[in-house]
XYZ file of C-alpha atoms in Angstrom:
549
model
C -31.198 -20.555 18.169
C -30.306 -18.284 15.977
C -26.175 -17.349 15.275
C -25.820 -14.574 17.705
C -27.409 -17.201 20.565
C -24.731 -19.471 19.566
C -21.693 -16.931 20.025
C -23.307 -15.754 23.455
C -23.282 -19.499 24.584
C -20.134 -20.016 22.947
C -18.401 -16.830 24.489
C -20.045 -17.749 28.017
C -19.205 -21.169 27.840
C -15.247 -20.095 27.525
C -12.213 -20.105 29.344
C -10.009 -17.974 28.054
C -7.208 -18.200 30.415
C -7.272 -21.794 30.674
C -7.779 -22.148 27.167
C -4.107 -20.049 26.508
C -2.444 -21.913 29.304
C -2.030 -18.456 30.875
C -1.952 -19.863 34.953
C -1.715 -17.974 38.085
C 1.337 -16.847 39.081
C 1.675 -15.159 35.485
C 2.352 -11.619 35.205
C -0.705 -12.104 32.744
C -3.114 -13.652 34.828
C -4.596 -11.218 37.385
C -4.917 -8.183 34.856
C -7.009 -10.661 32.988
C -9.085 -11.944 34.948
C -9.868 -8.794 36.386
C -10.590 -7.237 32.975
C -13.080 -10.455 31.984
C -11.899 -10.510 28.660
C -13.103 -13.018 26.438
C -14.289 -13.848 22.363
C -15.596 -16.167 20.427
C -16.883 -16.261 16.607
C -18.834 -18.822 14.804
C -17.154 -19.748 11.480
C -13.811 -18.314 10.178
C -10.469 -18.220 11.834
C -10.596 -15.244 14.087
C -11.736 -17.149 17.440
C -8.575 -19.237 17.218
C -6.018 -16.402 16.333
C -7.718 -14.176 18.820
C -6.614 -16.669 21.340
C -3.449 -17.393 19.989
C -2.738 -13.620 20.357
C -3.618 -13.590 24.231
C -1.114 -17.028 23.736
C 1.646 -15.169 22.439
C 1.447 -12.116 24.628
C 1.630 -13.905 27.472
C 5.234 -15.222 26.174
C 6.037 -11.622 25.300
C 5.520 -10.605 29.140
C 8.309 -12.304 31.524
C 10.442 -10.481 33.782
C 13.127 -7.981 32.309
C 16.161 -6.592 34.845
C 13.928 -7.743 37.667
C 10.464 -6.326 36.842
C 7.580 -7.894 34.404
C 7.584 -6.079 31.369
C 6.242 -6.112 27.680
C 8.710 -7.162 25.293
C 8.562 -6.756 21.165
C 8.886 -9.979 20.572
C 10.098 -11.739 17.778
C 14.177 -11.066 16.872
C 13.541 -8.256 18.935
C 14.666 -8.930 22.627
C 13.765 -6.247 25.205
C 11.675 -3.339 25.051
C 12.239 -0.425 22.890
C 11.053 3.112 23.874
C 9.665 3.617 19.781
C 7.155 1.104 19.987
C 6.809 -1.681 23.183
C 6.688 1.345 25.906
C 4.653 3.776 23.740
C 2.080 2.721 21.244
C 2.248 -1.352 22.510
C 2.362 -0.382 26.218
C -0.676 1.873 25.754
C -2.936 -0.678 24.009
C -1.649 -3.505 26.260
C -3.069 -1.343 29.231
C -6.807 -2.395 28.609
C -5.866 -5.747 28.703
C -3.098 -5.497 31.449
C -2.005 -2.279 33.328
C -0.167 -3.568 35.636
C 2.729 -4.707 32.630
C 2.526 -1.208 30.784
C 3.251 0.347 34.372
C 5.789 -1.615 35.371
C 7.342 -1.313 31.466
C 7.180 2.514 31.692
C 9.346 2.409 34.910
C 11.884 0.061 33.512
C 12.552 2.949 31.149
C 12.469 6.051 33.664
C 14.687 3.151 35.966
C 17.508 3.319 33.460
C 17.336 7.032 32.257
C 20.793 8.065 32.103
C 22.483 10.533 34.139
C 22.627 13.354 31.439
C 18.478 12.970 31.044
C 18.776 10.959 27.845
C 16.118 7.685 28.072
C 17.313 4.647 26.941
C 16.067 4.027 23.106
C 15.685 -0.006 24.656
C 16.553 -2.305 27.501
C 16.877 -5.762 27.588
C 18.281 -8.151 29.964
C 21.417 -7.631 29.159
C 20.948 -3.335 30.407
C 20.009 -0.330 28.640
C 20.851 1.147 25.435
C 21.514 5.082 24.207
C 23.231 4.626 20.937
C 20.137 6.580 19.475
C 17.073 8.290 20.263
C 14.508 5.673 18.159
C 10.949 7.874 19.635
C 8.261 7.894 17.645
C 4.914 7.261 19.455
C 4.625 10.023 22.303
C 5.589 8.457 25.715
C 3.818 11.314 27.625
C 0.277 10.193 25.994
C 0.532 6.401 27.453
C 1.777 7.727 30.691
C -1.134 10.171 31.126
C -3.623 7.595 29.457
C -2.743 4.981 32.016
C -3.120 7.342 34.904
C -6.452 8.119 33.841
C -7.498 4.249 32.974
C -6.419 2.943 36.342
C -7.493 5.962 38.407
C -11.123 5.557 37.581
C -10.609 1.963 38.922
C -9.068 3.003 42.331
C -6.539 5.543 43.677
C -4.714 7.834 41.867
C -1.668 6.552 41.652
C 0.727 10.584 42.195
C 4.004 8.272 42.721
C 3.890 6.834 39.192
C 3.102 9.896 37.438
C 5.536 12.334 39.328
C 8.393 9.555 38.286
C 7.821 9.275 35.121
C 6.748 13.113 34.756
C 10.392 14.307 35.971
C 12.145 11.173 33.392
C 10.263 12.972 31.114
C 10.829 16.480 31.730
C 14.386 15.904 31.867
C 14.463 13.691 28.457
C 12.927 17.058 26.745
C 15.875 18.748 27.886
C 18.264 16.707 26.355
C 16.727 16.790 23.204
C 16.058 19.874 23.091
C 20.089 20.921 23.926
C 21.413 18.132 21.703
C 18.630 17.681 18.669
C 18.413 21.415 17.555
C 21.654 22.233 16.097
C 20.385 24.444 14.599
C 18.334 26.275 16.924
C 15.017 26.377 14.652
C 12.395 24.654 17.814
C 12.283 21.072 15.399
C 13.954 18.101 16.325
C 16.925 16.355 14.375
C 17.953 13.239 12.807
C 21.272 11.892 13.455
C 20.718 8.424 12.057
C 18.454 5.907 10.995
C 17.588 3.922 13.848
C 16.955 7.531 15.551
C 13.362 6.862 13.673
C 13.534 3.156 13.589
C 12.885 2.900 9.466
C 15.440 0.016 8.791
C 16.315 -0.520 5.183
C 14.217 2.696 4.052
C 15.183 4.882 1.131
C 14.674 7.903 3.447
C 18.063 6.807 4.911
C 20.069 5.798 2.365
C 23.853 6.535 2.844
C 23.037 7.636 5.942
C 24.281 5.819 8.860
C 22.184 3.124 11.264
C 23.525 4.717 14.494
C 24.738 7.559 15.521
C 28.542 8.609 15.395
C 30.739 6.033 17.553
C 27.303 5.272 19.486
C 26.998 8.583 20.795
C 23.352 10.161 20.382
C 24.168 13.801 21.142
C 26.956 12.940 17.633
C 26.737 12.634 13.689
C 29.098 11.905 11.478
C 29.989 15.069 9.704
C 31.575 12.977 6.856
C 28.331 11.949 6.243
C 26.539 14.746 3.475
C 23.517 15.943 4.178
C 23.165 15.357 7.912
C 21.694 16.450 9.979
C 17.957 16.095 8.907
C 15.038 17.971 10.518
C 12.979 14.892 10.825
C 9.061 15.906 10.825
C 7.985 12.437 13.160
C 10.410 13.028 15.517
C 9.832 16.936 15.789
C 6.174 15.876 15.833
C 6.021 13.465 18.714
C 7.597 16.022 20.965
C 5.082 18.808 20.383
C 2.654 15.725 21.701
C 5.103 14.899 24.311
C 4.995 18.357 25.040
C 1.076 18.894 25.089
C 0.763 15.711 26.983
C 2.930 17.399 29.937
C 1.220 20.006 30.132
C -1.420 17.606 31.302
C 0.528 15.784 33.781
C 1.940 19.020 35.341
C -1.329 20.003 35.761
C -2.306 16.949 37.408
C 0.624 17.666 39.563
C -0.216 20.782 40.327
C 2.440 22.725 38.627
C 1.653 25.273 35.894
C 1.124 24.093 32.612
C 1.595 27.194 30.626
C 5.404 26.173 29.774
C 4.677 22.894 28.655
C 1.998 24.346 26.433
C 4.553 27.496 24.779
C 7.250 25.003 24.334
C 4.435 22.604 22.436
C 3.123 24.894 20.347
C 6.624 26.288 19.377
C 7.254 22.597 18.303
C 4.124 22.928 16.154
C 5.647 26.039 14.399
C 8.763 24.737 14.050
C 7.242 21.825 12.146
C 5.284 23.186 9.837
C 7.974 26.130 9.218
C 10.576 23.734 8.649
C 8.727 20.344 7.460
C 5.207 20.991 5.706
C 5.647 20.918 1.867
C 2.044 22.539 1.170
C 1.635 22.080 -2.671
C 2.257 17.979 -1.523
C 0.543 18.166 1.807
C 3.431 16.158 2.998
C 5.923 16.590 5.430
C 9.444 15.825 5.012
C 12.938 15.888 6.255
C 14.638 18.820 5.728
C 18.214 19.356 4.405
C 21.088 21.618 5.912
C 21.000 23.090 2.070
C 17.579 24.076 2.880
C 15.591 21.527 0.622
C 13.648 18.668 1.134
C 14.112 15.084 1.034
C 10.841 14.405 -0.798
C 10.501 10.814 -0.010
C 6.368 10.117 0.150
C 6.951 8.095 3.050
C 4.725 6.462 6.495
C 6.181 9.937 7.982
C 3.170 11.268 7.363
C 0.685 8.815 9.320
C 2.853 9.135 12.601
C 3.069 12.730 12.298
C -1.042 13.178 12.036
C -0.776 10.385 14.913
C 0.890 12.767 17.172
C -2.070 14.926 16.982
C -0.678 17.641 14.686
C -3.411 19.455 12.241
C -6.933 20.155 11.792
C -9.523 17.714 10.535
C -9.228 19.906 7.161
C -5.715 18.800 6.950
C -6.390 15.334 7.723
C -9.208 15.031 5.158
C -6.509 16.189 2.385
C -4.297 13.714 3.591
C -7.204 11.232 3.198
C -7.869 12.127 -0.099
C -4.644 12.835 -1.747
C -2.494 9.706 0.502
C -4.010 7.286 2.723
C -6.987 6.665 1.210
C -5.301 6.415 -2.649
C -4.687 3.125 -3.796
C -1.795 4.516 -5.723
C -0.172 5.531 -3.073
C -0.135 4.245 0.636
C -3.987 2.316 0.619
C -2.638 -0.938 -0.310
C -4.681 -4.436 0.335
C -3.197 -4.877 3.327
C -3.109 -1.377 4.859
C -0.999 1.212 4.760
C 2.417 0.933 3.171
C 5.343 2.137 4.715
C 6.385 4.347 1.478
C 4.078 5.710 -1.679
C 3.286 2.802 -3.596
C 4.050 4.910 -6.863
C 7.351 6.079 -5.484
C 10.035 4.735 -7.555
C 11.699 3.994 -4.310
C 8.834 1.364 -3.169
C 9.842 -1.976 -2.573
C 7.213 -4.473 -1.091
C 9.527 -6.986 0.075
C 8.010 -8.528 3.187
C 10.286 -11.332 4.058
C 12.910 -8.639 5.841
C 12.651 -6.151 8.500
C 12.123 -3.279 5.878
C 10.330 0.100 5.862
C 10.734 0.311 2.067
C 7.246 -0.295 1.635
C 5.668 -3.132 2.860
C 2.981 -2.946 5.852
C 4.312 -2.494 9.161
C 1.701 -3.730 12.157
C 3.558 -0.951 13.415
C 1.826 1.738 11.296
C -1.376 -0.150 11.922
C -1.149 0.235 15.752
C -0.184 3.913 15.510
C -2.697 4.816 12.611
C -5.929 4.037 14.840
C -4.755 7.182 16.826
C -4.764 9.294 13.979
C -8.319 8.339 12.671
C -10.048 8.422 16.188
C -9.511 11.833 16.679
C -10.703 13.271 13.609
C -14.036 11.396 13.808
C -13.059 9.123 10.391
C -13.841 5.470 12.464
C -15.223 3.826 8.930
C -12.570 4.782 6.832
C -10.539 3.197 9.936
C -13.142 0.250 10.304
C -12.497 -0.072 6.167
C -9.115 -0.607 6.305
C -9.322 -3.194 9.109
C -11.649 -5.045 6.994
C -9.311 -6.545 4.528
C -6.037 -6.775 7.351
C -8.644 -8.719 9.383
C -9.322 -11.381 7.118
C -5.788 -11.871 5.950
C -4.267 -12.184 9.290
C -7.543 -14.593 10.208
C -6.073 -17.061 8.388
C -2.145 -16.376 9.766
C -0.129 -19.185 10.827
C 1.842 -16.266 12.598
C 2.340 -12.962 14.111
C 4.354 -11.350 11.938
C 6.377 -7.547 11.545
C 5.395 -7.323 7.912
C 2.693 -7.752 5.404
C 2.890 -8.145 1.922
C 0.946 -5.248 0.347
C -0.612 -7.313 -2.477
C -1.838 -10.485 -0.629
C -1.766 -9.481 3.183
C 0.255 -12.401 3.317
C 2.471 -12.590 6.818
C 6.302 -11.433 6.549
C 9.220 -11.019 8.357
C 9.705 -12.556 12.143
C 7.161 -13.745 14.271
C 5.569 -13.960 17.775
C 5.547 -10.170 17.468
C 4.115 -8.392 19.955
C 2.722 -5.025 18.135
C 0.901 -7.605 15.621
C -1.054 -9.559 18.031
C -2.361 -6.412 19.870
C -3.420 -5.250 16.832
C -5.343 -7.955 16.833
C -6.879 -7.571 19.596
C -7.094 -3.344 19.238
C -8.769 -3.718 15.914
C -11.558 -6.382 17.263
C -12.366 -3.968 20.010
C -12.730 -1.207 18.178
C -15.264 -2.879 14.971
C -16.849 -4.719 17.383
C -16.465 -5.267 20.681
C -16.136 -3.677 23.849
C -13.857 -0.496 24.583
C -12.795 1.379 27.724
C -11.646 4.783 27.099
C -9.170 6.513 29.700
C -11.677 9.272 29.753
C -14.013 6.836 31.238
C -16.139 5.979 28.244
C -17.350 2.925 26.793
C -17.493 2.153 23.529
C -19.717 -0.214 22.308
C -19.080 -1.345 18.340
C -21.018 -3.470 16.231
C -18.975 -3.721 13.121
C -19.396 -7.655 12.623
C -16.675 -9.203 10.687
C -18.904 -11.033 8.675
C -17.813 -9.772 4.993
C -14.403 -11.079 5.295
C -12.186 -12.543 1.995
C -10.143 -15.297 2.290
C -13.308 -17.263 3.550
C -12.343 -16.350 7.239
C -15.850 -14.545 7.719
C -17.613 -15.273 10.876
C -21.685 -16.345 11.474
C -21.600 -14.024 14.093
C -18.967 -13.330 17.157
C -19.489 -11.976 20.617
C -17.208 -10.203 23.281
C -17.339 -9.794 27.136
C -15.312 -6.912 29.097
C -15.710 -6.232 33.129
C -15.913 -2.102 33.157
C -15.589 -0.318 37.105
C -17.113 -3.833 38.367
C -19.806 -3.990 35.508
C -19.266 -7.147 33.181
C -20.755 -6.588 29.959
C -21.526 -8.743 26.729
C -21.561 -7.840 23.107
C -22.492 -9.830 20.532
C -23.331 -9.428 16.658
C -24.552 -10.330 13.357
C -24.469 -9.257 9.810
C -27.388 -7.889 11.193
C -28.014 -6.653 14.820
C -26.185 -6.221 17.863
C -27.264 -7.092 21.292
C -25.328 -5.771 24.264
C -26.249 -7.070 27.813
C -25.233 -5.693 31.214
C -24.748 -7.982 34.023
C -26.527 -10.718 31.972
C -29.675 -8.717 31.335
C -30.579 -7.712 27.604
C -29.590 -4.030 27.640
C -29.289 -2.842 24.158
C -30.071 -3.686 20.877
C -28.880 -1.417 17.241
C -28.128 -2.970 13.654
C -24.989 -3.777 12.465
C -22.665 -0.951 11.923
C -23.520 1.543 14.760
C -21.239 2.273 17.361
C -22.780 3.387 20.706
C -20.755 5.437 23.327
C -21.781 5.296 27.150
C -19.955 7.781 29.586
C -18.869 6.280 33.178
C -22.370 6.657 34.642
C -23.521 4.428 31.939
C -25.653 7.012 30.307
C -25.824 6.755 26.589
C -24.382 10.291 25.004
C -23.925 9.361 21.252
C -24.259 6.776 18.303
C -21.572 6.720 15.403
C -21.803 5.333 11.864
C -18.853 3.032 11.831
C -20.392 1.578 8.067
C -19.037 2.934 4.759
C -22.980 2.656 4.576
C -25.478 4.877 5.577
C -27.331 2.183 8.529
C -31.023 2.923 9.430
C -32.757 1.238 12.238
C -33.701 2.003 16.069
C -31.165 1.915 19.185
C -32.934 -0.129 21.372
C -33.106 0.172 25.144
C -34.422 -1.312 28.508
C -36.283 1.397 28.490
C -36.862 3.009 24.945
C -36.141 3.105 21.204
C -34.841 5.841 19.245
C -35.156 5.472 15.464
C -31.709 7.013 13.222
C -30.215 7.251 9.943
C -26.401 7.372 10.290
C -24.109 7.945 7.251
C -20.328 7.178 8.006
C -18.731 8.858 10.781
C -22.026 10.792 11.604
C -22.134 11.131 15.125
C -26.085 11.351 16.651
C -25.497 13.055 20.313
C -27.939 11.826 22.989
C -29.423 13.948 25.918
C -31.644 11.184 28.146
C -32.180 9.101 25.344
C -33.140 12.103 22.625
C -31.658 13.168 19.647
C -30.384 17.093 20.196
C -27.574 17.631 17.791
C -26.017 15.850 14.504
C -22.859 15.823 13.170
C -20.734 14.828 10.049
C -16.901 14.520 9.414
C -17.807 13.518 6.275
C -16.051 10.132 4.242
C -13.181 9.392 2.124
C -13.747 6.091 0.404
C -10.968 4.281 -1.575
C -9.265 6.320 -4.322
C -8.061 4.659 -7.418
C-alpha cells in the first residue's frame, strides 16, 4: 500500500466525533455529523491538533443568554461582534451553521434601542461601551443564507432579522461616527478597533468617554481619528446589503450609493498613495503614519483592484522587512521603530494575531493570489503542528504559541487553512473546491507521509487524499479524480468541473484525471485553466509575488 492508501484507510477507519468526546445532545454534534467531516495524516502532528481543534471548539460552543453560541474563547468570555460573530462565525458555518445562526441572532437579540449593536455579549448581558467592528457582519449573514439555502429552504425570517439589525446599526454610525460629515467612519477609542496595546493608540483612551460610544474625550488631543478599517468594513457592510435587500426584494440602489460613497470617503480621507497605505487621519488634517495590520483588514473588506493589491504584495505583505514574518503576518511593520514582537500578552504591537490570519484568507481569495496564501500557511502550519495550545499570538521569529489559550479564532484557522491547501471546500456560491496542497514540506519535522479529508456536499460524501505527489479524490467511494500535487480543482453544484488553479509557488505539469477523461496542463501559480465539458477554452494569470527580502 502505498502512503495515500494508508491515509484513506486511516481517514475511513475514524471517528471523529467519538474520538473528541463530542456526544449527542451537543450543540456540536448534529452539524457534524451532517457535514461528515473528518482527517487524518500519516506522520507529523497535524492529525492530532486537527482533532484537538474540533476538541476545543466544541468547549467554545455552550449556551450563552439561553441560545448555543460561539464564544472566543480563552480570557475572552462571550462573543464579540469584531471577531466570534463575523470572521469566526463565518468559517465556523462549514463546520456548523446552526451555531453561527443562532450567534448572529444573539447579537440582533440585544441590539439596543437607539440601533447601536452590542460590541459583545456574554452571560452576564450585552455590552455598548464601543463599537469594536472590523470583519463585515453583512458578508457572514449573506454567506450563511446562501450556504444553508442550497441545502434546504431559504430561510427569509433569518435574513429579514438580521437585515433590519443591520440597517438600523448603519444608521447609528453613520449619525454618531461622522463628526465630521466627510462619508468615513471615526475612531473614538481603542477598543473601537480592538488593537490592544498598539502604538496606533497610544495616549488615546481604551473606551470611549464614560462608556458612551456616540462620546470622546475632547481632553484627549488628536481625537477623533478617521480610522481606514472601520470606514472600510462599512462600505462592505454596505455592498453586502445591497445583496440582502435584494434578496428581500427591496431596491438595492441605496445600499449600493451609500457603499460606494464609503469607498470615496476612504480613499479621500485615508489612502496615503506615495506609501500605498492607509491610515488614520488627524483633525489637523495629517496622518498617523503607523505601517500597521490596518492595511490587511482594509483589502479584506474588499476595497481595491487586484493592481492595488499586487502593490500591497510587493511593497508590504509579501516583504520580509516589513509584515511577512516566519509566522505570518505581523500586526505592525516589522521595520517600524514602533514594532514590538512580544507574544506572551494580548498585544497588536507586532506579533501575529490568528486574528489577521483568519481575516487575511479573504483578502487573497478574491484577487486570485491562493499560493502566495498557500505560502504563508506553509510555515504557520508546521509551527502550530507541533502546539501544545491554541493560542491569540505568535511569536514572529519562531511561530512559537503566545498569549491565552483554547482560543477559538486559532483553532478554526486550523481547520480553514487545511481546507483550503488541501482538503475539501464548500463555497456559499455552491462550489466545491477541491485542493491538493499536501503538507508534506513542513519544518519543525511535523511533515506528513500523506493526509486525506472527507466532507458530505448536498448529500454527496466525498474523499480527498494526497501525496507529495498526486491527489486522488473519490465520490461516493468511487475513484473520481486524480491531478498532482499542487492543483486545485473547482466543481460548481452540478458537479461539473469549470476550472483548475495553481495553488504551488511552482509551475505543476501533469494531467487532471477523470472517470471519464484526462486533460494534460501546465499551471504556474495562481493560473487559473477554465474548463467547458472537460476542455481547456480560456487561461488566466494573476501573476505571483514571492517573498521579498
Amino acid at each position: 500500500m502505498t502512503a495515500i492508501d494508508d491515509a484513506l484507510a486511516r481517514l475511513r477507519a475514524s471517528d471523529p466525533l467519538s474520538r473528541v468526546g463530542v456526544a449527542a445532545g451537543h450543540p456540536l454534534h448534529d452539524d457534524l455529523e451532517r457535514q461528515g467531516v473528518a482527517f487524518a495524516a500519516i506522520g507529523g502532528g497535524l492529525e492530532e491538533r486537527w482533532h484537538r481543534a474540533l476538541a476545543e471548539l466544541a468547549g467554545c460552543v455552550h449556551p450563552m443568554l439561553g441560545a448555543p453560541a460561539l464564544h472566543e474563547g480563552g480570557v475572552y468570555h462571550g462573543a464579540w461582534l469584531e471577531s466570534t460573530a463575523s470572521i469566526s462565525a463565518e468559517l465556523l458555518d462549514r463546520f456548523a451553521p446552526s451555531v453561527t445562526r443562532t450567534t448572529h441572532l444573539l447579537f440582533a437579540e440585544h441590539q439596543r434601542a437607539d440601533g447601536l449593536l452590542p460590541y459583545k455579549v456574554t452571560d452576564a448581558g450585552p455590552a455598548y461601551s464601543q463599537i469594536q467592528t472590523v470583519t463585515p457582519l453583512a458578508r457572514g449573514v449573506w454567506n450563511h443564507y446562501l450556504l444553508t439555502r442550497a441545502g434546504g429552504e431559504p430561510d427569509h425570517d433569518y435574513l429579514a432579522r438580521m437585515y433590519e439589525a443591520m440597517a438600523r446599526n448603519d444608521a447609528w454610525l453613520a449619525e454618531h461616527r461622522d463628526t465630521r460629515r466627510t462619508g468615513a467612519v471615526e475612531a473614538f477609542c481603542t477598543f473601537d478597533t480592538g488593537h490592544d496595546l498598539s502604538p496606533r493608540f497610544w495616549h488615546i483612551p481604551d473606551r470611549c468617554f464614560e462608556g458612551d460610544a456616540a462620546r470622546y474625550d475632547a481632553e484627549v488631543p488628536r481625537l477623533p481619528f478617521i480610522a481606514p478599517d472601520l470606514t472600510a468594513n462599512v462600505a462592505a457592510q454596505r455592498s453586502y446589503l445591497a445583496l440582502i435587500a435584494a434578496e428581500l426584494g427591496e431596491g438595492p440602489e441605496p445600499w449600493r450609493a451609500k457603499a460606494a460613497a464609503s469607498r470615496s470617503a476612504l480613499f479621500a480621507q485615508c489612502f496615503h498613495e506615495s506609501d500605498g497605505l492607509f491610515y488614520d487621519r488627524l483633525p489637523d488634517g495629517s496622518h498617523l503614519r503607523l505601517n500597521s495590520d490596518v492595511l490587511l483588514r482594509v483589502l479584506a473588506c474588499e476595497i481595491g483592484d487586484d493592481g492595488l493589491f499586487a502593490q500591497a504584495l510587493e511593497r508590504h505583505l509579501m516583504n520580509t522587512r516589513r509584515f511577512l514574518s516566519q509566522a505570518g503576518f505581523t500586526s505592525i511593520a516589522m521595520d517600524d521603530p514602533r514594532f514590538d514582537g512580544d507574544h506572551t500578552r494580548n498585544s497588536w504591537a507586532g506579533p501575529v494575531n490568528f486574528l489577521t490570519l483568519v481575516r487575511a484568507a479573504h483578502a487573497f481569495e478574491a484577487h486570485g493570489r491562493v499560493a502566495e496564501l498557500a505560502l504563508v500557511h506553509r510555515s504557520v502550519l508546521g509551527a502550530v503542528a507541533g502546539h501544545d495550545r491554541f493560542p491569540q499570538c505568535l511569536d514572529p521569529w519562531s511561530g512559537d504559541a503566545g498569549y491565552t489559550e483554547k482560543y477559538s479564532p486559532a483553532m478554526l484557522w486550523l481547520l480553514d487553512a487545511l481546507e483550503r491547501d488541501c482538503g475539501i471546500l464548500p463555497r456559499p456560491d455552491g462550489e466545491i473546491w477541491f485542493s491538493g496542497l499536501a503538507p508534506t514540506r513542513l519544518e519543525h519535522g511535523q511533515s506528513a507521509l500523506a493526509v486525506a479529508a472527507a466532507r458530505a456536499v448536498r448529500g454527496t460524501r466525498y474523499e480527498l487524499a494526497a501525496d507529495d505527489t498526486s491527489v486522488h479524490v473519490y465520490r461516493d467511494g468511487e475513484r473520481w479524480l486524480e491531478f498532482p500535487r499542487g492543483w486545485r480543482v473547482v466543481a460548481d453544484a452540478t458537479g461539473s468541473l469549470t476550472r483548475v488553479v495553481g495553488l504551488s509557488p511552482a509551475t505543476v505539469t501533469g494531467e487532471l484525471r477523470t472517470d471519464a477523461a484526462s486533460l494534460a496542463l501546465s499551471l504556474g501559480p495562481n493560473d487559473v485553466a477554465a474548463l467547458d465539458s472537460g476542455r481547456l477554452f480560456e487561461r488566466v494569470s494573476s501573476g505571483f509575488t514571492p517573498p521579498q527580502y
